[in-house]
Coordinates of C-alpha atoms and ligand atoms in Angstrom, one line a residue:
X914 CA -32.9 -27.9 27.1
X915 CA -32.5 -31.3 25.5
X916 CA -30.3 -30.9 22.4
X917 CA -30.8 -34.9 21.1
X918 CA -33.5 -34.3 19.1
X919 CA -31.9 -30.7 17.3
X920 CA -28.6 -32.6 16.9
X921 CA -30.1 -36.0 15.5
X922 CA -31.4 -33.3 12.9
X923 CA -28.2 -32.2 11.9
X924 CA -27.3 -35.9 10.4
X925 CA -23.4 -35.7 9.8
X926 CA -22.9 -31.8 11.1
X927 CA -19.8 -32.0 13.6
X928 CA -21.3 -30.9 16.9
X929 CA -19.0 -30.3 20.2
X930 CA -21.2 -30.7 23.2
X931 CA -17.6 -31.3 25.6
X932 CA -19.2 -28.5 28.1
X933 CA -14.9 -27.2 28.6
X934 CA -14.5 -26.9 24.8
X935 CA -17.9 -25.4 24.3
X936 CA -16.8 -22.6 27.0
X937 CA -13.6 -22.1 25.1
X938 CA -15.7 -21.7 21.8
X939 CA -17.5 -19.1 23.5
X940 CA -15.0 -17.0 24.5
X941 CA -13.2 -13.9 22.2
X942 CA -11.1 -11.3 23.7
X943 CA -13.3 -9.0 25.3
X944 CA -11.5 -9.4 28.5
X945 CA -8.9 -6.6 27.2
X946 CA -11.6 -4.8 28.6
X947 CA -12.3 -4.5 32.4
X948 CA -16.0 -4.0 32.2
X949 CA -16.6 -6.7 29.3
X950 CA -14.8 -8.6 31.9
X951 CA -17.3 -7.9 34.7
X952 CA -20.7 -8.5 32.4
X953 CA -19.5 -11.5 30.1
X954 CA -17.3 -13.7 31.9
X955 CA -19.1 -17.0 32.3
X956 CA -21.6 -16.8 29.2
X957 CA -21.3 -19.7 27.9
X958 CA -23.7 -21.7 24.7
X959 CA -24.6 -25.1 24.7
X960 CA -23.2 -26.5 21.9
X961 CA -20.7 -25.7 18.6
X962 CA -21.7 -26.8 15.5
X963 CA -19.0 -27.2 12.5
X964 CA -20.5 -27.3 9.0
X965 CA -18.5 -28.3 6.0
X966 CA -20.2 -25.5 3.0
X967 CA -23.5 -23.5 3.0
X968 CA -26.1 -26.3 1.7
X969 CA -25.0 -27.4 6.0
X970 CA -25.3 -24.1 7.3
X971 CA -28.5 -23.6 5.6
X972 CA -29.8 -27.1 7.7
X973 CA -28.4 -26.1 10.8
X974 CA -30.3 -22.6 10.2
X975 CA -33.6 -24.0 9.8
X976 CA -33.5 -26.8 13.1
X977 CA -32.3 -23.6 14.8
X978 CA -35.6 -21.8 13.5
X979 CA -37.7 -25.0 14.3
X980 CA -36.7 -25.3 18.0
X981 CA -36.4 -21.9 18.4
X982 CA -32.5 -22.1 19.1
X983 CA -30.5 -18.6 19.2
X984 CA -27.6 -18.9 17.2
X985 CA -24.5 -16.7 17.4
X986 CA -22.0 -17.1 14.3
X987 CA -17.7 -17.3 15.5
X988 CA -14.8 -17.3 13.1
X989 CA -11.7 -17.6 14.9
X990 CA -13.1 -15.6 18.5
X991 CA -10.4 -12.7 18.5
X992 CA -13.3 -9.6 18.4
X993 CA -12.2 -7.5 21.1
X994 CA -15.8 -6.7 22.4
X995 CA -17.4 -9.8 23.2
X996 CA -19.0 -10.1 19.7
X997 CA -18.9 -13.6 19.2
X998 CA -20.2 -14.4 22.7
X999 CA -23.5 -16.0 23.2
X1000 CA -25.3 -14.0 25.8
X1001 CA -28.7 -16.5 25.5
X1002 CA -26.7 -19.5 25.7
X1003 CA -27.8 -21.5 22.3
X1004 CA -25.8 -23.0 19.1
X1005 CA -22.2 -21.8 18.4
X1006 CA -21.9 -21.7 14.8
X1007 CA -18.3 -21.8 14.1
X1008 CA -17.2 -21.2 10.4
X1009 CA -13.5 -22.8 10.6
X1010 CA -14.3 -25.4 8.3
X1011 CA -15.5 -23.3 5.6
X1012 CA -11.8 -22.1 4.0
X1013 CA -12.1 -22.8 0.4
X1014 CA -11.4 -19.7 -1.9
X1015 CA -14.3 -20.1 -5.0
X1016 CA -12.0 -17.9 -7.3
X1017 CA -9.1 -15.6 -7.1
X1018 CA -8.4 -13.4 -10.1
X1019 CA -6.4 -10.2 -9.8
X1020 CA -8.2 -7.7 -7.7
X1021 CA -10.9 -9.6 -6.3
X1022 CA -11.3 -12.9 -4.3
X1023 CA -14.9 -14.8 -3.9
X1024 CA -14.3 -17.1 -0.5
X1025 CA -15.4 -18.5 2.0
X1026 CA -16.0 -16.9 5.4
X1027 CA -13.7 -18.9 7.8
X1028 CA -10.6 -18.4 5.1
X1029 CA -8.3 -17.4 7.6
X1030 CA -6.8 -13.7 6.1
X1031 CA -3.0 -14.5 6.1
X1032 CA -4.2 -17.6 4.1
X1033 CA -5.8 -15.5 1.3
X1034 CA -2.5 -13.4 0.9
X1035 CA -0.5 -15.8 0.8
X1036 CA -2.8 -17.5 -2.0
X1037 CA -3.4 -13.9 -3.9
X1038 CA 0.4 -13.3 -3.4
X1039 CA 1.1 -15.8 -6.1
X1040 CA -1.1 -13.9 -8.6
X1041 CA 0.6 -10.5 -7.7
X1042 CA -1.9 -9.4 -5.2
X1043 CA -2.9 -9.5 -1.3
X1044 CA -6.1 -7.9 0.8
X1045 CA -6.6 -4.3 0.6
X1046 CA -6.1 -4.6 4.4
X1047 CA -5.8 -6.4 7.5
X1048 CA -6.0 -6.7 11.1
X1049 CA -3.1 -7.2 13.4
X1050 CA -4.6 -10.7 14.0
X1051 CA -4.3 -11.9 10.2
X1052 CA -2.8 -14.9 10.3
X1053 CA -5.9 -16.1 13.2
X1054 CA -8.8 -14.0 12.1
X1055 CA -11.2 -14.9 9.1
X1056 CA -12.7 -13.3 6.7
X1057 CA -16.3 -13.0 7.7
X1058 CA -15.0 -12.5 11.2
X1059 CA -13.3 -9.7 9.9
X1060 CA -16.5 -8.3 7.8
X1061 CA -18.7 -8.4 10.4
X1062 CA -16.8 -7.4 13.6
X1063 CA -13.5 -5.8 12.9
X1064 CA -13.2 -2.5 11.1
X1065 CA -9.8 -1.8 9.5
X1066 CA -6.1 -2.0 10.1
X1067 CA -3.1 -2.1 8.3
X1068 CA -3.3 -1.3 4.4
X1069 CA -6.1 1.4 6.4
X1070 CA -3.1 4.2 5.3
X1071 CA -3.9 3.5 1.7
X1072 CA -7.8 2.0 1.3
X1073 CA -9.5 3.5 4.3
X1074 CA -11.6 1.1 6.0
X1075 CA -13.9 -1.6 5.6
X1076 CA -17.2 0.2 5.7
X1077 CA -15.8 2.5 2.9
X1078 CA -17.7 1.6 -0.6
X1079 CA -16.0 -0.5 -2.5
X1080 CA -14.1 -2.3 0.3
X1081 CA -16.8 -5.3 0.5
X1082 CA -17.6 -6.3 -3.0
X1083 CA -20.2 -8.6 -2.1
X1084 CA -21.6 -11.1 0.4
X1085 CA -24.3 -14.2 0.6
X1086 CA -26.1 -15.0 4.1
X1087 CA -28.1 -17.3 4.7
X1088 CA -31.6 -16.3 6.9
X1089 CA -33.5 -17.1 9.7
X1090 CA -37.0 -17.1 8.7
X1091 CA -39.4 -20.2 8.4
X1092 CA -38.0 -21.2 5.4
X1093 CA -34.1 -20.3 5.5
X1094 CA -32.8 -19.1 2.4
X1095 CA -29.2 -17.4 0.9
X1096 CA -29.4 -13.8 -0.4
X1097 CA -26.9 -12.2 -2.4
X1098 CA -26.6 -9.1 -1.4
X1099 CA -24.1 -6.6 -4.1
X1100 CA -22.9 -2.9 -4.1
X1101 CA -24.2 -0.4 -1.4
X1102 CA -26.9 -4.0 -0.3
X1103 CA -23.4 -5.3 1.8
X1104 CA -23.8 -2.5 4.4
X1105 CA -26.8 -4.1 5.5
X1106 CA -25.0 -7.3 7.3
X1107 CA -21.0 -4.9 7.1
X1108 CA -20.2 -4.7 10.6
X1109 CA -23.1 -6.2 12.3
X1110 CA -21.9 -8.5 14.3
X1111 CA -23.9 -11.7 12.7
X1112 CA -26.9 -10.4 13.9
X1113 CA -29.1 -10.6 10.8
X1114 CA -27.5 -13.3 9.2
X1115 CA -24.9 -15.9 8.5
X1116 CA -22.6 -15.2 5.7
X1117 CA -21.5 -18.3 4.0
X1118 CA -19.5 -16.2 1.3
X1119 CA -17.8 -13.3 0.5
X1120 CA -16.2 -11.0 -2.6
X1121 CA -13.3 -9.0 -1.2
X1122 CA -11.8 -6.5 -3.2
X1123 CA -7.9 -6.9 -3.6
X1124 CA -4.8 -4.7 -4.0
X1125 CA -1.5 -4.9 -5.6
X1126 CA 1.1 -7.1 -3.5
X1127 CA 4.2 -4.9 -2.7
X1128 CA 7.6 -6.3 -1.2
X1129 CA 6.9 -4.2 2.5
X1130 CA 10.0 -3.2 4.5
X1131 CA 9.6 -2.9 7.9
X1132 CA 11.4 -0.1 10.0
X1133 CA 11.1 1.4 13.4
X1134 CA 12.5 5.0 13.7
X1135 CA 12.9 6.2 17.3
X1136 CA 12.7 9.8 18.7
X1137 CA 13.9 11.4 21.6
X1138 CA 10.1 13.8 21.7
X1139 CA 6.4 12.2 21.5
X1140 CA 5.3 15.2 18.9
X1141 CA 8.5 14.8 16.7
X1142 CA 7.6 10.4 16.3
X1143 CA 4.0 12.0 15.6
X1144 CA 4.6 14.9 13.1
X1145 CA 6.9 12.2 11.5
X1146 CA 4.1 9.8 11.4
X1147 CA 1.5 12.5 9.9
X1148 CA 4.8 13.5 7.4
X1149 CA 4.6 9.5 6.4
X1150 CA 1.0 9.2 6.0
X1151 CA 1.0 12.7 3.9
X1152 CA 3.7 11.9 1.5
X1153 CA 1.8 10.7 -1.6
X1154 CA 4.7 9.8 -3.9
X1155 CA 5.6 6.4 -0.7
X1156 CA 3.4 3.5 -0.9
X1157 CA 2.9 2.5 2.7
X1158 CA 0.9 0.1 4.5
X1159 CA 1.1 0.8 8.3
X1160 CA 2.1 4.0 10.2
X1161 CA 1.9 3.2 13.9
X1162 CA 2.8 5.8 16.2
X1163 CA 3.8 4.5 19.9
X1164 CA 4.8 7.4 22.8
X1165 CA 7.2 6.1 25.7
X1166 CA 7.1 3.6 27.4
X1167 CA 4.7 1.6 24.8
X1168 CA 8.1 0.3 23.1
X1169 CA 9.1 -0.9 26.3
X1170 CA 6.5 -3.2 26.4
X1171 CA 7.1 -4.9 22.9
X1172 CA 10.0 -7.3 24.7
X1173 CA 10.9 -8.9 21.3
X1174 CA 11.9 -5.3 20.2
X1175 CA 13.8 -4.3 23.2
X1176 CA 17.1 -4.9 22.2
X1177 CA 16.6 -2.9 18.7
X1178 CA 14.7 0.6 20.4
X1179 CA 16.9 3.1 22.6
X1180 CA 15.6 3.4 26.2
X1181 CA 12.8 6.2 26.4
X1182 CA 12.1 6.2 23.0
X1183 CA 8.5 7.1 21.2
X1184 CA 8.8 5.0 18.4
X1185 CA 7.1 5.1 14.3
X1186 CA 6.8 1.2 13.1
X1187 CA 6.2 1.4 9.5
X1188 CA 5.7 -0.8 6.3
X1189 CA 6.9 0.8 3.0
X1190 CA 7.1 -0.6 -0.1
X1191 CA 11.0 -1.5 -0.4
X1192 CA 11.4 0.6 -3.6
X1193 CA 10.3 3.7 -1.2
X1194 CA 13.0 3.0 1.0
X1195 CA 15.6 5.8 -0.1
X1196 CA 13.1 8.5 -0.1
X1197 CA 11.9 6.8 3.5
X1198 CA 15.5 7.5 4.6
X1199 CA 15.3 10.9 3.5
X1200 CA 12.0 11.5 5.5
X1201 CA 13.6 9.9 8.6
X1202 CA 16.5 12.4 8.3
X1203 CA 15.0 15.3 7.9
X1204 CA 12.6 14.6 11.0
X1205 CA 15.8 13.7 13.2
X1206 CA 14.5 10.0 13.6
X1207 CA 17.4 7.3 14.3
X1208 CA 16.5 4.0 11.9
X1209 CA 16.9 1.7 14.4
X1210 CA 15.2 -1.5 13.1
X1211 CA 15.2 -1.9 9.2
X1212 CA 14.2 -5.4 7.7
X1213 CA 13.7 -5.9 4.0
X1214 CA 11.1 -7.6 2.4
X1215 CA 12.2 -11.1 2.6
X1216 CA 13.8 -10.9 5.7
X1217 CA 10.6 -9.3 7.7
X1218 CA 9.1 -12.6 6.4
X1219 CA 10.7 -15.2 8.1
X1220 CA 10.3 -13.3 12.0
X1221 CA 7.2 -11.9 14.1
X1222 CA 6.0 -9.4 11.6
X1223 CA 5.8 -5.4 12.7
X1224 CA 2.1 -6.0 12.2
X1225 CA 2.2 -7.8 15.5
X1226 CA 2.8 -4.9 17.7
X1227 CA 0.9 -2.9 16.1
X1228 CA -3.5 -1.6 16.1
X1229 CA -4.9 -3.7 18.8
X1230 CA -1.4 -6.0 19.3
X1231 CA 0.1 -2.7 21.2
X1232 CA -2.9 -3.5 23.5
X1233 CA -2.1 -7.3 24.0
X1234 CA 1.6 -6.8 24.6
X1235 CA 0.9 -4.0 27.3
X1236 CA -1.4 -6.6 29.5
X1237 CA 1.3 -9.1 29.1
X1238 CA 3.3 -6.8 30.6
X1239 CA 0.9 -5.2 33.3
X1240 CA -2.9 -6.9 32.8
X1241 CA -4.4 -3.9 34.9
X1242 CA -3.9 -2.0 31.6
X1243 CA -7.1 -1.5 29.0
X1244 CA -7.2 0.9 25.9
X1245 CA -9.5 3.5 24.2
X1246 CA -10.1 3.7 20.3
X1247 CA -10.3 7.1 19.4
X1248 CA -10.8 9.4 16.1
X1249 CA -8.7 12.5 16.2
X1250 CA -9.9 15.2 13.1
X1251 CA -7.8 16.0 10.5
X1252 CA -5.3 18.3 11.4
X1253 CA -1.4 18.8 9.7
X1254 CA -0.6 20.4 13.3
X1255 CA -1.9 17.6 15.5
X1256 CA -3.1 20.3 18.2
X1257 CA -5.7 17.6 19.5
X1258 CA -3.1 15.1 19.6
X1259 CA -0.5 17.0 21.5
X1260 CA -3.4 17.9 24.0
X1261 CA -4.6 14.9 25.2
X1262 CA -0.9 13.6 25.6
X1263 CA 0.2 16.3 27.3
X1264 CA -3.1 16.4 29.6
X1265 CA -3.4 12.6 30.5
X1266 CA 0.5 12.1 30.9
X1267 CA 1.2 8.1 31.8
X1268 CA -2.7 7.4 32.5
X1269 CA -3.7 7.5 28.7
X1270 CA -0.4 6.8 27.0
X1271 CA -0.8 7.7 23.3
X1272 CA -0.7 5.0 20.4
X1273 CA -1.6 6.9 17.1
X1274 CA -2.4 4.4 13.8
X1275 CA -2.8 6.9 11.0
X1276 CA -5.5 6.2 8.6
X1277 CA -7.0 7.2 5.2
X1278 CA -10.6 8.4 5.6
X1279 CA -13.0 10.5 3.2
X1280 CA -9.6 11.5 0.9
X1281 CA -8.1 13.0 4.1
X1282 CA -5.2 11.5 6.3
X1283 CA -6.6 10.8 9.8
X1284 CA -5.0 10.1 13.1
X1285 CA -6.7 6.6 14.6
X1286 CA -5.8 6.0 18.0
X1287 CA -5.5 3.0 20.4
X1288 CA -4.5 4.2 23.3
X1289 CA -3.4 2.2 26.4
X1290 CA -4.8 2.9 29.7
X1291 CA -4.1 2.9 33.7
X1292 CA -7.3 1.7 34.5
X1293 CA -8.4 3.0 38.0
X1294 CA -12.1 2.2 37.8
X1295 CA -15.0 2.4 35.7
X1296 CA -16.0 6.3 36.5
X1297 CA -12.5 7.0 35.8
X1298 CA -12.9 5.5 32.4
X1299 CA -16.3 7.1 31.5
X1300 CA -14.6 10.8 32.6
X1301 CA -11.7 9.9 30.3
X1302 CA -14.3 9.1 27.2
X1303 CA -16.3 12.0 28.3
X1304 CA -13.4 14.8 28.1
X1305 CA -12.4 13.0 24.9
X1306 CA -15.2 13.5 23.4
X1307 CA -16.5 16.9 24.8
X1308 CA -12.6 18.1 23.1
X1309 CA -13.8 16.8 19.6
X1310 CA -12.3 13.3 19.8
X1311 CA -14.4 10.4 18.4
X1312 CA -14.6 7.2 20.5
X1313 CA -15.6 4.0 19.2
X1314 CA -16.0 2.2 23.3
X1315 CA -14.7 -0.8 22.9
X1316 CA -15.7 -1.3 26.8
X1317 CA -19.6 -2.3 25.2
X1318 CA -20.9 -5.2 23.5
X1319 CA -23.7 -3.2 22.3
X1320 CA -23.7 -3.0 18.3
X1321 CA -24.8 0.8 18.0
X1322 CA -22.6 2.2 21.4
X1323 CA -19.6 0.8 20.2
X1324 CA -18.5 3.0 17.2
X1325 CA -21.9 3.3 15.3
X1326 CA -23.4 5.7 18.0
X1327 CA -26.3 5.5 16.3
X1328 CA -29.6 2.8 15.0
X1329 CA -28.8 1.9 11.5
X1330 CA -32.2 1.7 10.2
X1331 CA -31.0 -0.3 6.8
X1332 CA -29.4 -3.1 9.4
X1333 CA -32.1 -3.2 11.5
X1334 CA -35.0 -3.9 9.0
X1335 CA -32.8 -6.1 7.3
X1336 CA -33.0 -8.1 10.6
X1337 CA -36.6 -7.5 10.7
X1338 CA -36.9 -9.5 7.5
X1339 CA -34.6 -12.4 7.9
X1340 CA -34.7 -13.2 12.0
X1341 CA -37.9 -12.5 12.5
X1342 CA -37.6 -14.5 15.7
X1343 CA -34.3 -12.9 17.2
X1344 CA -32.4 -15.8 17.2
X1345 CA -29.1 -14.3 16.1
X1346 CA -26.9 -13.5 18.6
X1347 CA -29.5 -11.7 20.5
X1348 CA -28.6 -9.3 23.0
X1349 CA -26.0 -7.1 20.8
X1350 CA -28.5 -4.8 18.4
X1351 CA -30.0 -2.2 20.8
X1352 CA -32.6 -1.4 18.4
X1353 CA -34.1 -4.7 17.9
X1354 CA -34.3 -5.9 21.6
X1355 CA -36.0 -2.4 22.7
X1356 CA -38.5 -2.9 20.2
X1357 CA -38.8 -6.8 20.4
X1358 CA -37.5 -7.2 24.2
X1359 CA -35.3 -10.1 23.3
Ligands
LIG1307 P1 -14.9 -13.4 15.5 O1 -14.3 -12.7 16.7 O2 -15.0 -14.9 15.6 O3 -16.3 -12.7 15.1 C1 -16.4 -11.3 15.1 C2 -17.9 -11.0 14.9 O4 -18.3 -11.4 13.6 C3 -18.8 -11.7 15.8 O5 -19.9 -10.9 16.1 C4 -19.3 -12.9 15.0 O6 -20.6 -13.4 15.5 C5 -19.4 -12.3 13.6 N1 -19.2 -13.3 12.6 C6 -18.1 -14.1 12.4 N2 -18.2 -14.8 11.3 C7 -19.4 -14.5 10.8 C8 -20.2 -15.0 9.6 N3 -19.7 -15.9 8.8 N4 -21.4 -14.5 9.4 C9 -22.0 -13.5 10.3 N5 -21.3 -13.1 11.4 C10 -20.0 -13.6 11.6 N6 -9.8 -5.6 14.5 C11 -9.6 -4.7 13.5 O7 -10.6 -4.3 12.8 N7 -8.3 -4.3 13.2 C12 -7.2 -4.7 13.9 O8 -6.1 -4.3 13.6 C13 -7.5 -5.6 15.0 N8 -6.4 -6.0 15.8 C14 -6.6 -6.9 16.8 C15 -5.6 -7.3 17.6 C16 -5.8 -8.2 18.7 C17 -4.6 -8.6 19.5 C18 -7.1 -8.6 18.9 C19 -7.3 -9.6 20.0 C20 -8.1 -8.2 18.2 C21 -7.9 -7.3 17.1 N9 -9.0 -6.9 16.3 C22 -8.8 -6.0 15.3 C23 -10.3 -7.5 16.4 C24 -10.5 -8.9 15.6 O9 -9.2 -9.6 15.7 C25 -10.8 -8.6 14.2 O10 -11.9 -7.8 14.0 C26 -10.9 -10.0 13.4 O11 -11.0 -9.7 12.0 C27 -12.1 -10.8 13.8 O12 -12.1 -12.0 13.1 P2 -12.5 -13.4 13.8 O13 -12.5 -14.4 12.7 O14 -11.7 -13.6 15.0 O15 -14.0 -13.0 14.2

């Protein structure tokens, strides 16, 4: 298709035709994931286009809706499943110019969506505050990357995660339809466009709720048995009188892969990393004794800081330092029930051994404590992979694939009806990033 007409429309928009930076723009991180690799390596869009607020966004939405132009929206490309790639080729709509924060006033932040999250901290910080949670990407992601791909991470222990009410305070998007326009959508309304991928609209601004800004300490308490670091872990999460942020449970030889941390964790070590609020840290101590963990790491506040953060090794960073390490290796993200004994747990380590090595991040969800899990895995083949899913799930594990692209066979598992007729209103055409909502290309084949 000839673009010069399209970008002559878009007056002083900042376009990247280069066809080697429009391929890097249209890439995100899916290859952590051998099958992702398989079905999206090579998709590539046509051109990126930059604009500097909404009023631009809403112009480049309605030349896109004139020349019938699918659109697929990127904030800074780290989704793991190949959200922000454009599977119709199309306009690349990336949000990194839009960073300002409208307002900041303690407990909620009104920005825009390419604020990159460690920015926002750092800004809320000075006010006493900082994001109810994060991912292990903060300091690259974005906000509305976050929003409408991601899911939770750490801060998860305290707030549970993003599609919990209350967690998304408000958002506008701008719409696809003859005429586009910006809705505000408030309260319960945000679930429509939470966790959608971009495919029923572009957000252009966003009210995040906010949390109190502890100093964080950051530990690492080793263990000579997988159970004990994870009983430990579940002890942690459970204890209501220490603030905590992050309880990331890693059986051996995960810590062998963090090579940054080598020289701090024993060999053959299953490892806690945790963030506690430094005034937690003498009952913290206490904890550690009593489950016979050694301290082996311990940075306060200020000093965790200045370094490579904790953060970075753990959620989906576990995941990224293992392929550095060995890039055959791929992961699951699973949803063990509630349970003080951690039977479930403790099975599927003790059945998979080494091929699914176990990487617990415990969670708060529904006013219980919850084991997440990201575990790492010796990827054989894909029938291998889908018997592995299949025994998880057929023992009561919940798993969110992250081996799709598919909005509803990721972790939704199902059509969300309120999303999909929210699409139905404002991209009546299908132009956004079409190809990820099962529901609307088996009804509209596109
Ligand atoms: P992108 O990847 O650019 O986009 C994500 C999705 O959002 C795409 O579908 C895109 O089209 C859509 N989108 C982006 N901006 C908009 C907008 N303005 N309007 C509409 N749609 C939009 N995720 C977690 O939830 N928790 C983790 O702890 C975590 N850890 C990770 C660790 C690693 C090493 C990696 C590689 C990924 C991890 N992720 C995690 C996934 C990802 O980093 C996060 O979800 C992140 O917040 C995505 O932000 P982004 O700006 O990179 O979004």
């Amino acid at each position: 298709m000839d673009y010069s007409q399209f970008i002559a429309e878009l007056g002083q928009i900042e376009t990247i035709t280069n066809p080697s930076q429009v391929a890097k723009l249209s890439e995100d991180y899916f290859k952590f994931s051998p099958v992702l690799t398989q079905q999206l390596t090579g998709k590539v869009g046509d051109l990126v286009v930059r604009p500097n607020n909404e009023a631009e966004v809403l112009q480049i939405a309605r030349a896109c809706v004139k020349h019938r132009i699918p659109i697929t929206v990127r904030g800074s490309g780290t989704g793991n499943y190949g959200q922000a790639v454009p599977l119709q080729g199309g306009v690349i709509l990336d949000t990194s110019k839009m960073q300002k924060i409208h307002w900041l006033k303690p407990g909620l932040a009104f920005v825009e969506p390419g604020l990159k999250l460690g920015n926002l901290d750092k800004q809320a910080r000075q006010i006493g505050w900082e994001s109810r949670m994060v991912p292990s990407t903060v300091r690259t992601a974005t906000v509305g990357g976050f929003i409408a791909g991601g899911s939770g991470g750490i801060g998860s222990i305290l707030y549970g995660q993003l599609r919990d009410r209350g967690n998304l305070k408000a958002v506008r998007v701008v719409t696809l339809e003859d005429e586009p326009r910006v809705i505000e959508l408030r309260g319960d309304r945000v679930q429509k466009v939470n966790h959608a991928y971009g495919v029923n609209g572009i957000i252009t601004a966003l009210e995040i709720p906010l949390a109190p800004a502890y100093a964080w300490a950051e530990c690492i308490v080793a263990f000579t048995d997988f159970m004990a670091a994870a009983h430990f872990g579940q002890a942690l999460a459970t204890s209501d009188g220490m603030i905590k942020k992050l309880v990331s449970v890693h059986a051996d030889p995960i810590p062998t892969f963090f090579i940054p941390l080598r020289e701090y964790i024993p060999p053959q070590a299953h490892i806690a990393l945790v963030l506690v609020a430094e005034s937690d840290l003498e009952s913290f101590k206490v904890l550690v004794a009593e489950h016979g963990g050694d301290l082996c790491y311990e940075k306060d506040a200020q000093a965790a800081s200045k370094g490579t953060s904790l953060v970075e090794f753990s959620w989906n960073h576990t995941t990224l330092h293992a392929r550095s390490v060995d890039p055959a290796l791929t992961y699951l993200q699973s949803g063990f029930p509630a349970d003080p004994d951690l039977k479930l747990v403790q099975h599927m380590h003790e059945h998979f051994g080494d091929e699914v090595i176990m990487h617990l991040e415990f969670v708060r969800s529904a006013g219980e404590v919850v084991p997440g899990a990201i575990q790492i895995v010796r990827f054989t083949d894909c029938d291998r992979l889908d018997q592995i899913i299949k025994y998880h799930e057929e023992n009561g594990v919940f798993i969110a694939n992250p081996h799709t692209y598919i909005l509803e066979d990721g972790g939704m598992k199902q059509v969300n009806r309120e999303q999909l007729e929210f699409k139905q209103m404002v991209d009546p055409y299908g132009l956004m990033n079409p190809g990820k909502m099962r529901a609307w290309f088996e009804q509209s084949g596109k």
